[in-house]
Structures are given as C-alpha cells and as structure tokens.
PDB file of C-alpha atoms in Angstrom:
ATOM      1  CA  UNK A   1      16.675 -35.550  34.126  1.00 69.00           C
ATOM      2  CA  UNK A   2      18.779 -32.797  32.333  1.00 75.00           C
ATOM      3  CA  UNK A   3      18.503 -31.188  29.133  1.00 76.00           C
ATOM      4  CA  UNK A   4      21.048 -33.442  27.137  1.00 83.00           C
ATOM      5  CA  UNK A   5      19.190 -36.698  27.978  1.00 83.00           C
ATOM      6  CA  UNK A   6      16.057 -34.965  26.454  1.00 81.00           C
ATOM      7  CA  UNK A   7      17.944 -34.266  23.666  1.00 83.00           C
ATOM      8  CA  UNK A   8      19.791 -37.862  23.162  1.00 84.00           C
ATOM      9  CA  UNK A   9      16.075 -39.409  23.275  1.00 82.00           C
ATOM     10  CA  UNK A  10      14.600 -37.160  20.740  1.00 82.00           C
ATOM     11  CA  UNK A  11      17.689 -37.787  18.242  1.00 84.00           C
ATOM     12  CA  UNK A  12      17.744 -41.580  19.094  1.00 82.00           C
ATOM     13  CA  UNK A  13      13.974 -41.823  18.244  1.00 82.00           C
ATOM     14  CA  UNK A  14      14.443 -39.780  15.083  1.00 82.00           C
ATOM     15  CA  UNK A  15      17.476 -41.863  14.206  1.00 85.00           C
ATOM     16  CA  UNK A  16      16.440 -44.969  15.659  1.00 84.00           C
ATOM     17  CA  UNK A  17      20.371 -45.545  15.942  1.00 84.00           C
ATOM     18  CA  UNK A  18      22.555 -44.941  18.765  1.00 85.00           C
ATOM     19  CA  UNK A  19      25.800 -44.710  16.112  1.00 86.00           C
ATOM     20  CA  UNK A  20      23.646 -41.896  14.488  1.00 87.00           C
ATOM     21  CA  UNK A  21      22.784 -39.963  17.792  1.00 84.00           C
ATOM     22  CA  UNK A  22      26.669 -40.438  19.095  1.00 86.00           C
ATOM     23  CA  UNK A  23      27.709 -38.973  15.906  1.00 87.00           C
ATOM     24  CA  UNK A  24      25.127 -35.998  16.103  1.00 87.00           C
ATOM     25  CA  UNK A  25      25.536 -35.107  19.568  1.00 86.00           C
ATOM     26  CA  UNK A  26      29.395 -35.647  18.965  1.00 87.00           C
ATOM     27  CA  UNK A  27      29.993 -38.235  22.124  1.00 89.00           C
ATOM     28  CA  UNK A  28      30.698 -41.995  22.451  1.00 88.00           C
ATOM     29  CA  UNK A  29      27.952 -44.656  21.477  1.00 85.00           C
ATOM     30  CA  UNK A  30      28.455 -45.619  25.462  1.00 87.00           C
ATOM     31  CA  UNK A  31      27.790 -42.226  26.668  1.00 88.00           C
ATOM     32  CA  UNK A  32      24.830 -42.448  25.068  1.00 85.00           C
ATOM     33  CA  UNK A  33      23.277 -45.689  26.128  1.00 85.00           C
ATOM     34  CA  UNK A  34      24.260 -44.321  29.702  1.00 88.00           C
ATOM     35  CA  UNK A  35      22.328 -41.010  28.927  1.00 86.00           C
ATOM     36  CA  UNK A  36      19.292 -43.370  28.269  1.00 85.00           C
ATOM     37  CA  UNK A  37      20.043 -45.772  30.901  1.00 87.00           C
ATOM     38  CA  UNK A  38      20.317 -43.355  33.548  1.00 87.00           C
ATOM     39  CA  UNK A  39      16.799 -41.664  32.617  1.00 82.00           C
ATOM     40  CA  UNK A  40      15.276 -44.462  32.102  1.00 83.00           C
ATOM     41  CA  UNK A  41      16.030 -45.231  35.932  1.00 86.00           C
ATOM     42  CA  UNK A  42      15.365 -41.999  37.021  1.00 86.00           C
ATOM     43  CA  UNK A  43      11.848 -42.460  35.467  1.00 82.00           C
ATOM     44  CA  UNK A  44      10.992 -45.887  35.995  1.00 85.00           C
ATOM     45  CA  UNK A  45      10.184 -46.867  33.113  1.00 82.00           C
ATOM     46  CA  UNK A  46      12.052 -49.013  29.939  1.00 83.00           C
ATOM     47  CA  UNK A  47      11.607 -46.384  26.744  1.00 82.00           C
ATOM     48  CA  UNK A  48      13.505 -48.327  24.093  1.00 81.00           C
ATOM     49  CA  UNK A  49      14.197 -51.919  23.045  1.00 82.00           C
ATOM     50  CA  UNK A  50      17.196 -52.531  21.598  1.00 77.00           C
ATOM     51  CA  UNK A  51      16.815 -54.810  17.939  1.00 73.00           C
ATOM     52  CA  UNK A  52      19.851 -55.892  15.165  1.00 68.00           C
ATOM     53  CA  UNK A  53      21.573 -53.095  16.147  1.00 64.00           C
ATOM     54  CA  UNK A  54      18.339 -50.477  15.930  1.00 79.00           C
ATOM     55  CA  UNK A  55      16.291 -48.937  18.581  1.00 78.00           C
ATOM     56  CA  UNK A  56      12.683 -49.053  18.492  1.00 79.00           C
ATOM     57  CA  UNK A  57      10.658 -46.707  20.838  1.00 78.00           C
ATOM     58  CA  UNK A  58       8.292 -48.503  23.023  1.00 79.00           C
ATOM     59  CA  UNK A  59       4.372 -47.659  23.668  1.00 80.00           C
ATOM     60  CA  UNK A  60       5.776 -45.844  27.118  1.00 78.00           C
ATOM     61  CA  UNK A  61       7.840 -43.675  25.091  1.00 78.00           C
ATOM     62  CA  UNK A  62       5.510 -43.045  23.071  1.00 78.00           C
ATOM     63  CA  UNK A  63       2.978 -41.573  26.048  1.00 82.00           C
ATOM     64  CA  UNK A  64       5.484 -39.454  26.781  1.00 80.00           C
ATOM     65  CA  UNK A  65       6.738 -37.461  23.261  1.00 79.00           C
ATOM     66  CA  UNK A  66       4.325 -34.950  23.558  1.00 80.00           C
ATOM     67  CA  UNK A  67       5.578 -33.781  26.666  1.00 80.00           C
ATOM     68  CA  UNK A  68       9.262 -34.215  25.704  1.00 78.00           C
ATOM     69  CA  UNK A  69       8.517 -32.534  22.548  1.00 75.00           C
ATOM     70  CA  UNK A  70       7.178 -29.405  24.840  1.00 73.00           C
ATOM     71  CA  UNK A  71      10.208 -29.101  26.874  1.00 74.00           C
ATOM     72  CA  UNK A  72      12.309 -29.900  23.706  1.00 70.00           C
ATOM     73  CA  UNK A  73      10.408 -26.533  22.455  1.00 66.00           C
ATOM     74  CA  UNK A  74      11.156 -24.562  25.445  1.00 66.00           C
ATOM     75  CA  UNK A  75      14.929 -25.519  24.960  1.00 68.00           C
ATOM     76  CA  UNK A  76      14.637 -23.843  21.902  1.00 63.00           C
ATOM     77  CA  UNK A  77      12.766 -21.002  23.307  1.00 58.00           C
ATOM     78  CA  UNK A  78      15.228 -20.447  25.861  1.00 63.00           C
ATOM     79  CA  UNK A  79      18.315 -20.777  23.931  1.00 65.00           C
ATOM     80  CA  UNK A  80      16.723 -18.125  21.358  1.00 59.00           C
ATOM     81  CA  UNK A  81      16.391 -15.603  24.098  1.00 58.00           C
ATOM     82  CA  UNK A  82      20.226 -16.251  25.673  1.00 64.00           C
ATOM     83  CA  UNK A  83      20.638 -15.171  21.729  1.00 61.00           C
ATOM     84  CA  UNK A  84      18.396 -11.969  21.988  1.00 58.00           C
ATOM     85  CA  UNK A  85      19.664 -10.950  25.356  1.00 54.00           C
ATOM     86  CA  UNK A  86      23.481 -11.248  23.739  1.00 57.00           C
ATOM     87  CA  UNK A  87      22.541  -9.713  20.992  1.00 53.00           C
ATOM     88  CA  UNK A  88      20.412  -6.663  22.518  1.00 47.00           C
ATOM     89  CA  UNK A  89      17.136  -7.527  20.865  1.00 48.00           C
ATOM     90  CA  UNK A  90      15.304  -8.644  23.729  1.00 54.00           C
ATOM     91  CA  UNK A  91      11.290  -9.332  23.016  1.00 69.00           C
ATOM     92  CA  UNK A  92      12.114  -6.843  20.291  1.00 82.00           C
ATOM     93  CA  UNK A  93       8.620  -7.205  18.014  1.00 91.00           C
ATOM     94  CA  UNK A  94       7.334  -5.188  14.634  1.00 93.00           C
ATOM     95  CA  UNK A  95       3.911  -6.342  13.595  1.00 95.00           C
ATOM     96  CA  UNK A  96       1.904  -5.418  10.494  1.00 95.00           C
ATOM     97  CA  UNK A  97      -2.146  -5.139  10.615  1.00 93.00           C
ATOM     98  CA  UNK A  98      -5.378  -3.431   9.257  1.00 91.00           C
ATOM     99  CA  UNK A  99      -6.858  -0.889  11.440  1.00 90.00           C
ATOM    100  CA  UNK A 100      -9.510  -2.942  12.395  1.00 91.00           C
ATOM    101  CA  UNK A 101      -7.302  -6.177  12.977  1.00 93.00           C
ATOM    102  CA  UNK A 102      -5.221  -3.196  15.005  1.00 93.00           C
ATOM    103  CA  UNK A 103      -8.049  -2.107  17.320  1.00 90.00           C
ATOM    104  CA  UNK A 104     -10.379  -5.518  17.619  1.00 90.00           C
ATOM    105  CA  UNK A 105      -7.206  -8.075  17.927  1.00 94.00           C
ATOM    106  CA  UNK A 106      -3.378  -7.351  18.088  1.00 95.00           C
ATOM    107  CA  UNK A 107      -3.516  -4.645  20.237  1.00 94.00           C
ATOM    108  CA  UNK A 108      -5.247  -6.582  23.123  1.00 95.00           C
ATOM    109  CA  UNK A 109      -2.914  -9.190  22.315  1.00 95.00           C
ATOM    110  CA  UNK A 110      -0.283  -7.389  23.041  1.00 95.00           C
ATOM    111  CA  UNK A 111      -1.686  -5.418  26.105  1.00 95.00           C
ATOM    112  CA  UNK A 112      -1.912  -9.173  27.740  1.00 94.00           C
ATOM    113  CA  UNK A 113       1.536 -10.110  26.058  1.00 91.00           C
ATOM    114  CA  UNK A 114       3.106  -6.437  27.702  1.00 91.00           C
ATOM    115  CA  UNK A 115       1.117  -7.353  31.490  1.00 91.00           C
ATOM    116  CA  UNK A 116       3.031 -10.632  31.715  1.00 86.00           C
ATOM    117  CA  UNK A 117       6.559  -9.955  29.976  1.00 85.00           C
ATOM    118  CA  UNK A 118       6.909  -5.696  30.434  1.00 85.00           C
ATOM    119  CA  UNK A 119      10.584  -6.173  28.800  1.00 81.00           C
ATOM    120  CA  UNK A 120       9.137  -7.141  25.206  1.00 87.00           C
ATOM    121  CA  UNK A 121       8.650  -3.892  22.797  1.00 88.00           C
ATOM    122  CA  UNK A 122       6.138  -3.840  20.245  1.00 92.00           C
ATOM    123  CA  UNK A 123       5.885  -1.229  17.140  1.00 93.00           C
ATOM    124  CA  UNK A 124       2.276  -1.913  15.092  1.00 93.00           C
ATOM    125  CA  UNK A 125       2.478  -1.117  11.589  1.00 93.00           C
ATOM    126  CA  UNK A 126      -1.135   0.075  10.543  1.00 91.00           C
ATOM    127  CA  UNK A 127      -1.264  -1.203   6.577  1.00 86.00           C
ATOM    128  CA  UNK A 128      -3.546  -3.995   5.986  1.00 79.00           C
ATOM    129  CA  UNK A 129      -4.114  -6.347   3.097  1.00 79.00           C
ATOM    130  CA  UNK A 130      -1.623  -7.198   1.162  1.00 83.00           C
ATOM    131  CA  UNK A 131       1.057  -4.503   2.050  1.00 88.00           C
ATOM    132  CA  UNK A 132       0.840  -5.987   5.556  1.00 90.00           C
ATOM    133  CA  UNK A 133       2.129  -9.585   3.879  1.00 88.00           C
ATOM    134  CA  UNK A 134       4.578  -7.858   2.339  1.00 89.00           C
ATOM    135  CA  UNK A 135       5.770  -5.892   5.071  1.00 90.00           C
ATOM    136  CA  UNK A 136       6.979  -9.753   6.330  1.00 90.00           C
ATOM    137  CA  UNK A 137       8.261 -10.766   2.926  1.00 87.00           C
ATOM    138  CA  UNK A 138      10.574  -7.457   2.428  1.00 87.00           C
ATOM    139  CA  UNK A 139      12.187  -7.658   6.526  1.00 87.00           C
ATOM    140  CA  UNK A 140       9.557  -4.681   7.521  1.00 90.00           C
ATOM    141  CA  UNK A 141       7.948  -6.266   9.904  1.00 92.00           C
ATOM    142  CA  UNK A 142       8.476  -9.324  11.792  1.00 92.00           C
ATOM    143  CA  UNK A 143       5.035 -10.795  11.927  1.00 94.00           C
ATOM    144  CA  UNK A 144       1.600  -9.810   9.719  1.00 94.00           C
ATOM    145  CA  UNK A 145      -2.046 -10.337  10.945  1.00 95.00           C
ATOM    146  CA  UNK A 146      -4.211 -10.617   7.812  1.00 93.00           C
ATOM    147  CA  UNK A 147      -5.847 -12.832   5.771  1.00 88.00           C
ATOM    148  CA  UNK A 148      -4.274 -15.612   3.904  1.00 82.00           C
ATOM    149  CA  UNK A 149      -4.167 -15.595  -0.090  1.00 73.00           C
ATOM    150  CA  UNK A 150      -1.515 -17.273  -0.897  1.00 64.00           C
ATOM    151  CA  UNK A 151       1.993 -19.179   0.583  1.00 56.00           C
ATOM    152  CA  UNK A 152       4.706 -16.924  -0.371  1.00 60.00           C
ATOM    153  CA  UNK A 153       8.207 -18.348  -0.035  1.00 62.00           C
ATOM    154  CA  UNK A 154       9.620 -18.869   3.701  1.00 74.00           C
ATOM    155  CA  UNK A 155       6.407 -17.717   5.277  1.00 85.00           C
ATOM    156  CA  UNK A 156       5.108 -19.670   7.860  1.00 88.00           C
ATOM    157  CA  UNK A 157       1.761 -19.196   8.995  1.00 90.00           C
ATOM    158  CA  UNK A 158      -1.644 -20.332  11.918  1.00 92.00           C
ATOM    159  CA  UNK A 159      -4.705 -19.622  11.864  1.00 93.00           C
ATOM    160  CA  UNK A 160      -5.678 -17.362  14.874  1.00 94.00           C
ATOM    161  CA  UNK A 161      -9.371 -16.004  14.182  1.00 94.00           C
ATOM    162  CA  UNK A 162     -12.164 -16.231  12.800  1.00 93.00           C
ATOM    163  CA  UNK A 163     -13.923 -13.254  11.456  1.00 92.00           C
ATOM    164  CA  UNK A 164     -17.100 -11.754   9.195  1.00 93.00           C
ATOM    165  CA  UNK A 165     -18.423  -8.749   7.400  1.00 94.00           C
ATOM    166  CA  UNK A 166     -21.036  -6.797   9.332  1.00 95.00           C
ATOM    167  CA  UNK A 167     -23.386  -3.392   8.923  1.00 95.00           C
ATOM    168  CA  UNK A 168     -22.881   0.074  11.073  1.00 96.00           C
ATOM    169  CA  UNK A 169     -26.035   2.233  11.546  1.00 96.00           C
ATOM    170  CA  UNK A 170     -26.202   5.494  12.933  1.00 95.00           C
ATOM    171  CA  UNK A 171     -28.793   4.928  15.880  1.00 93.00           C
ATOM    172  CA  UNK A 172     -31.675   6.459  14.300  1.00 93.00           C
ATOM    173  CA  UNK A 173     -31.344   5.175  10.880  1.00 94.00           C
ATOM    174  CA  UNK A 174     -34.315   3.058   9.161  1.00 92.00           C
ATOM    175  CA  UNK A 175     -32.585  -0.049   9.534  1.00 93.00           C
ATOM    176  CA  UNK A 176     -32.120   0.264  12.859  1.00 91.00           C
ATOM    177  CA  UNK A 177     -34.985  -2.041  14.089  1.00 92.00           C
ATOM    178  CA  UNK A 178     -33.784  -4.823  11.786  1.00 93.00           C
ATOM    179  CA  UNK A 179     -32.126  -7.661  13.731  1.00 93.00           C
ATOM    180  CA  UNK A 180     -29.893  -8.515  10.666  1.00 94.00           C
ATOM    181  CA  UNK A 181     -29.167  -6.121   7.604  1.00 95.00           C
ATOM    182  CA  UNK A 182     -29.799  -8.151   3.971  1.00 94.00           C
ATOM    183  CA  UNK A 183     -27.784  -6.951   1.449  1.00 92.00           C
ATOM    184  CA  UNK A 184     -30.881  -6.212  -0.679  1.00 92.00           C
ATOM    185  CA  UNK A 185     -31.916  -3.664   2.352  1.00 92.00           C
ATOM    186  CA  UNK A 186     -29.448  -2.167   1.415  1.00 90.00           C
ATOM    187  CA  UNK A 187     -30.270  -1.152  -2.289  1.00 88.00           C
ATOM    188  CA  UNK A 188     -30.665   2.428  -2.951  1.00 83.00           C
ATOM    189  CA  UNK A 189     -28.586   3.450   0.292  1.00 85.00           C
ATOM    190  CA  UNK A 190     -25.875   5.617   0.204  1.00 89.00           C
ATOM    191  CA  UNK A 191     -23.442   3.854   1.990  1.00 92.00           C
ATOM    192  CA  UNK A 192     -19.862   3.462   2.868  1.00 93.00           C
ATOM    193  CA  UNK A 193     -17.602   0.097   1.767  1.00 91.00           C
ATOM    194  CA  UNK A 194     -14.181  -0.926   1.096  1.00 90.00           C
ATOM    195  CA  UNK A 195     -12.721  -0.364  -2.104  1.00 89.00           C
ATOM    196  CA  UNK A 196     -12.495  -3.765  -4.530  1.00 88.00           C
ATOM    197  CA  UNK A 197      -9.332  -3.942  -5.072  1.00 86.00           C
ATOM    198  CA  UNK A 198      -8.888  -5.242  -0.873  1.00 86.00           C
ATOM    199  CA  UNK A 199      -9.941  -8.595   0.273  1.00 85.00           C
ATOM    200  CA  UNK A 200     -13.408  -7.973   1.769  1.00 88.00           C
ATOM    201  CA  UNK A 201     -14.139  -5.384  -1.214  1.00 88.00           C
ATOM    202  CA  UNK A 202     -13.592  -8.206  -3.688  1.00 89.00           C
ATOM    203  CA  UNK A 203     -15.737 -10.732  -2.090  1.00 89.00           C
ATOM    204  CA  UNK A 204     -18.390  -7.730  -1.215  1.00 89.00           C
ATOM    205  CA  UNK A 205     -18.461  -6.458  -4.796  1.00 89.00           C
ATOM    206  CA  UNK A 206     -19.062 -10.084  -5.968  1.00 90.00           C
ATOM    207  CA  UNK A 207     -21.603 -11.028  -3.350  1.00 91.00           C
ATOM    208  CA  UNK A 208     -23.660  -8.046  -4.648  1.00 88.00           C
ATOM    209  CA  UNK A 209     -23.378  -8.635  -7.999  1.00 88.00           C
ATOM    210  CA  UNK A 210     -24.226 -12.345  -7.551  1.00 89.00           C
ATOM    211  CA  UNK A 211     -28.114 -11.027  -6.044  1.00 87.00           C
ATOM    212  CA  UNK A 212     -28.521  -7.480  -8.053  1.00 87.00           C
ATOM    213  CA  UNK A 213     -28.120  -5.386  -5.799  1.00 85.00           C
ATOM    214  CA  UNK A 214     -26.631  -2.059  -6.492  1.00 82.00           C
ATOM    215  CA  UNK A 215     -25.509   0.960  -3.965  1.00 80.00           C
ATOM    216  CA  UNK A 216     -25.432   4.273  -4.033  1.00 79.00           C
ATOM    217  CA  UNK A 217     -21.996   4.619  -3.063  1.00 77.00           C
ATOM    218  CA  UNK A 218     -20.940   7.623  -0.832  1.00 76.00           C
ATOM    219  CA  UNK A 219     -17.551   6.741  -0.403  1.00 84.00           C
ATOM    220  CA  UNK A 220     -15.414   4.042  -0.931  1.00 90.00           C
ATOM    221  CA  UNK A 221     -12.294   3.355   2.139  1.00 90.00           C
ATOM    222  CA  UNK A 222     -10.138   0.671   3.682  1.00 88.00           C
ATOM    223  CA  UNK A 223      -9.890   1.992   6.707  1.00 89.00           C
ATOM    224  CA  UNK A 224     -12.388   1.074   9.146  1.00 91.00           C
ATOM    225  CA  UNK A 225     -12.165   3.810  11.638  1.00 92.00           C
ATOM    226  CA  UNK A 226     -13.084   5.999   8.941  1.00 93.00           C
ATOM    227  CA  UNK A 227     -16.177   4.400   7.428  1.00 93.00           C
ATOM    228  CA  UNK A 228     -17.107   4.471  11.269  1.00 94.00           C
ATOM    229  CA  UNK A 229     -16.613   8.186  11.180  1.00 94.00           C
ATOM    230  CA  UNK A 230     -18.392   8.692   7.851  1.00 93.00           C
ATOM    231  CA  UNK A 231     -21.302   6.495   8.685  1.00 94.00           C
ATOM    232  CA  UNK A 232     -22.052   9.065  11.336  1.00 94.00           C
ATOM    233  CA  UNK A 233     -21.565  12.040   9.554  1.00 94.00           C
ATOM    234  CA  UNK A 234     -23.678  11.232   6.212  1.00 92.00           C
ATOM    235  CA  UNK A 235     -26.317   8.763   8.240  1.00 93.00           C
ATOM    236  CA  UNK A 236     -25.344   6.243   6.343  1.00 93.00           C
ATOM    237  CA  UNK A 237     -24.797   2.443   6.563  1.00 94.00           C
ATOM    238  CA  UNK A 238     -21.181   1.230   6.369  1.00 95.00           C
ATOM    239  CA  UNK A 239     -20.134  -2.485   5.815  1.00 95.00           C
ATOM    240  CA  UNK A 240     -16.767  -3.307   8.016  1.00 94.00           C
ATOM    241  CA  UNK A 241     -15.395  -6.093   9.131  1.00 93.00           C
ATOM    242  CA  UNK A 242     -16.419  -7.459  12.883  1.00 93.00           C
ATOM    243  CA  UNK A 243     -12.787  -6.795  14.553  1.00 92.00           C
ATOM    244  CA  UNK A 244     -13.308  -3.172  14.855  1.00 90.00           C
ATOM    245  CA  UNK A 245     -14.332  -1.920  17.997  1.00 90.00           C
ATOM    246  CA  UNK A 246     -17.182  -0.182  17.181  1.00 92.00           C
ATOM    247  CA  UNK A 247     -18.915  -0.230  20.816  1.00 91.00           C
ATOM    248  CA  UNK A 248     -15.475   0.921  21.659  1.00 89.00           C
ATOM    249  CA  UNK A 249     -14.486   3.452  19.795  1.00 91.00           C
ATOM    250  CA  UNK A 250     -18.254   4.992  18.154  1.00 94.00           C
ATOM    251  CA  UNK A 251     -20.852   3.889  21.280  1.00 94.00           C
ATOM    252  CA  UNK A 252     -23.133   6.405  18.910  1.00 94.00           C
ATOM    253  CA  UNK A 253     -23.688   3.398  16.639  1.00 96.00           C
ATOM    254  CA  UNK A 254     -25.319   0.006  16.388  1.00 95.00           C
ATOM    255  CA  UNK A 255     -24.172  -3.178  14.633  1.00 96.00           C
ATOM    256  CA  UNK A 256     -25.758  -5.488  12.687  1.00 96.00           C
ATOM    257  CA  UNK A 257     -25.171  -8.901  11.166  1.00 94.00           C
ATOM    258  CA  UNK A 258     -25.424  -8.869   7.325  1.00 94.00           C
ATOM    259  CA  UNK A 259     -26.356 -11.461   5.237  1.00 92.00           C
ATOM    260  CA  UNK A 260     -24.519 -13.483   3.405  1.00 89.00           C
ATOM    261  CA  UNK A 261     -21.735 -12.868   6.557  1.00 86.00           C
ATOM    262  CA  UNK A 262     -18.970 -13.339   3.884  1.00 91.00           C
ATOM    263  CA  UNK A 263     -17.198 -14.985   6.669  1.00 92.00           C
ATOM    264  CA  UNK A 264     -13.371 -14.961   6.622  1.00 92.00           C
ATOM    265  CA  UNK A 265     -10.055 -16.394   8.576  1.00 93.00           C
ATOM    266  CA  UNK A 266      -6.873 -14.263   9.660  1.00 94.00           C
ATOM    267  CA  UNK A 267      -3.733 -16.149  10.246  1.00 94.00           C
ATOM    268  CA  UNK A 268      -0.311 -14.596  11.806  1.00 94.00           C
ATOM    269  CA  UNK A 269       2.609 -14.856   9.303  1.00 93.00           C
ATOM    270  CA  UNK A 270       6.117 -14.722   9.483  1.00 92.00           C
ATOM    271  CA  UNK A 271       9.336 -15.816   8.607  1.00 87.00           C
ATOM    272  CA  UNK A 272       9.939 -19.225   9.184  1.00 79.00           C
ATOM    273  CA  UNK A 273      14.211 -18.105  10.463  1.00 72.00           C
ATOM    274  CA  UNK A 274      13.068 -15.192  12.373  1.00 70.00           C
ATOM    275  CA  UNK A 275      10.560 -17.169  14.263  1.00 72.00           C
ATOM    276  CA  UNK A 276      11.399 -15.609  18.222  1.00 77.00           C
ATOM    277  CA  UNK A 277      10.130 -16.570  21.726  1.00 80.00           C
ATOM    278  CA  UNK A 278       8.595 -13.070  22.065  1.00 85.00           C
ATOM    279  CA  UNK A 279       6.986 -13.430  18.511  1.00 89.00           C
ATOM    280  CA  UNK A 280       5.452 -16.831  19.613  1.00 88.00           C
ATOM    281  CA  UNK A 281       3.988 -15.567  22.864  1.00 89.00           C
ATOM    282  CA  UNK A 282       2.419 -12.720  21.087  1.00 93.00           C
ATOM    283  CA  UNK A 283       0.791 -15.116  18.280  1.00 94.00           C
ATOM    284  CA  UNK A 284      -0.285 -17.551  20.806  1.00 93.00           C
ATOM    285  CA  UNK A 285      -2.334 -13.826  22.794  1.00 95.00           C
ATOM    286  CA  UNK A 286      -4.048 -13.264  19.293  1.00 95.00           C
ATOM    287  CA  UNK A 287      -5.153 -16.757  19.443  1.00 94.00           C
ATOM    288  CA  UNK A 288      -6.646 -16.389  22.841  1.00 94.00           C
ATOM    289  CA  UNK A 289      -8.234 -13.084  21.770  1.00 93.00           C
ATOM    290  CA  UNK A 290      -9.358 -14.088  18.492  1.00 89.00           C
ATOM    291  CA  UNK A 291     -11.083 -17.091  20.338  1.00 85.00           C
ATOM    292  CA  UNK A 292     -13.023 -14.850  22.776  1.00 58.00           C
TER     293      UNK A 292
END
C-alpha cells in the first residue's frame, strides 16, 4: 500500500470514473486500474465493481473510508509540515483568548501540546470577546478561543467546551454556607461583574432584569483575574465565568454555582487556508481539556 493508491481510491470514489481520476492524477486510465488492482490484492479484498463504464464502491469499501479518510488526512498533515519546515514556520502558533479561557483552557492545552511536540511555538494573545474573533479575521492571530456569535467569512470553527457563569466569595462572606448562590441572594450586594457590552455581561444583565433583581455594583471588569482580586479586597461577591482557575490562582476563595448557570459553549476559530498541523494538534488539546 503506498500513498498514491490511497489517493487513486479516494478520487475514483469521488469521481466514480476511472477517465476522471486518470485525468486528475495526470496518468493513464491503465495505470490506474493497476493502482486499484494491485491494492486490492495486497488487501484481499474486491473494493469496486466496475458498471457501463462507472465504478461503484462496494459495502467493503465502504468499511474501510473512514480509515482511508484518516490517513488521507495525515497526507495532508504531513505535506503541510514539509511546507512549514521549507518555509521556516515550523509549529509556528498565535492564539487569541480571554483571561479566563487563558488560565482555565488554552494554556494547559498547550502545556500538553509543548510536552509532546517541544519544536511548536506558541504566543497567547490575552483579548477576549469579540477582539479575540477579530484578531483571526484581520491575520493577528492564527486561531481564537471564544464564544461563537456569528459565522464571519472564511472562518471555520468546533466546538471544544462547554462552560457556565459561577459566584466567588471571599471565605468568610455570608454566602459562604450556601451550596449554590441565587441571583436574588445576591440583591443588595456590592459586587463585582462584567461589563454589558461582553458576552456573559449581556446575558447577566438580562438574566437579572428578567427576575428584579438589582446590584449594588462595585465595579464593573472583563477581566477575570481582576474581579478575583477585587472580590478579595472589597469582600465582595464576583460573578466569572467557570474557566478561571480560581483554586489555582486565589486558594483564599470559594466557588459557587449560581443560578440560572447561564451556561455557554466556546469553539476554536480560524481561517479555513491557514488551517496547520500544529494548529490542529493544539485545537484537538483544548478539546481534551475542555472535556475534563
């Protein structure tokens, strides 16, 4: 088995015509029916039938796709990074986040992407929202982790985690003892939220106007690090979003479900032509991580 059989049975089942794959692959109708031939001995197994001049895959063939599609993929993979290593841009990877999509997700993404491939360099853009998106659009960054408003041109995009807003208490707060924070607890608290004009501040500022609640607002911020910091300082609640690290990062406070969860999805973007091997290994890490 060699890579250009592979290739003349993908073509001749996307084709269904020998004539068509001959003409694609730029060889002789014969050398491909020996291509098939040959693999088809080396196998075992009869993959096409040959019908008025067409070729229809049979139900063996059709076992065996997915895994022909796979190394078909790694073809590409490989022939991607021949193209980075000529060109000097080895595993060379920009990626534009939230600080809390930073902390909670990417960056242990790419600690296991660095363990396993040490020659792939990362720079992490900390933005967030909808700067991050366009950091992809405008060539800043090669791949955003955020959450999904909109298809925007060429941008490609998956799903890779699931996430939800939650409450940070200082440990001796009067919520403390409360196994999940309601956002009517919170009414009359000076606390600490993102501002409304990001995506979790929209959805907050609409969940408490749907029930009546209103806050005494400390301070308003999008980044989560510091509504951490403030929540300490002013003994306040703050409502983040559950990829920061909090146990990480502030051990000196406690986190608590709220309700409604406002529950949300990130996806990786990025540009369908600039799609890389070293890109796809790192968005298939924030998968595994954002499945954990």
């Amino acid at each position: 088995m060699n890579l250009r059989q592979i290739r003349a049975l993908r073509l001749l089942v996307k084709t269904g015509s020998v004539t068509a794959t001959a003409q694609m692959m730029n060889v002789s109708q014969s050398a491909i029916s020996k291509m098939i031939k040959s693999l088809e001995g080396e196998l075992g197994l009869q993959l096409v039938d040959h019908q008025r001049g067409r070729v229809q895959p049979r139900g063996e063939l059709a076992a065996l796709l997915p895994a022909i599609d796979r190394i078909s993929e790694g073809m590409s993979d490989l022939r991607s990074l021949c193209d980075d290593i000529r060109s000097g841009e080895t595993g060379s990877i920009v990626v534009s986040c939230s600080t809390s999509i930073a902390t909670g997700l990417v960056a242990p993404a790419c600690a296991r992407l660095l363990a396993a491939n040490p020659g792939i360099r990362v720079t992490l853009l900390v933005r967030g929202g909808r700067f991050s998106i366009d950091d992809v659009v405008y060539n800043r960054a090669d791949l955003a982790v955020e959450q999904l408003v909109a298809p925007r041109g060429s941008i490609a995009s998956c799903r890779v985690a699931r996430g939800h807003m939650v409450c940070v208490l200082p440990r001796n707060h009067r919520l403390r003892l409360k196994r999940r924070i309601l956002l009517s607890d919170l009414a009359g608290e000076r606390v600490v939220i993102d501002p409304p004009t990001t995506f979790n501040g929209s959805r907050l500022q609409a969940a408490l106007e749907e029930v009546g609640v209103n806050l005494d607002l400390a301070v308003r911020t999008d980044s989560m690090p510091a509504a951490c910091m403030l929540a300490r300082a002013l003994q306040a609640p703050a409502v983040i979003d559950s990829f920061m690290d909090v146990a990480g990062m502030f051990p000196d406070l406690i986190v608590r479900p709220l309700v409604p969860a406002l529950e949300f999805e990130l996806h990786a973007m990025w540009k369908e032509q600039k799609q890389r091997p070293a890109l796809r290994l790192l968005v298939n890490h924030v998968q595994e991580v954002g499945r954990v």
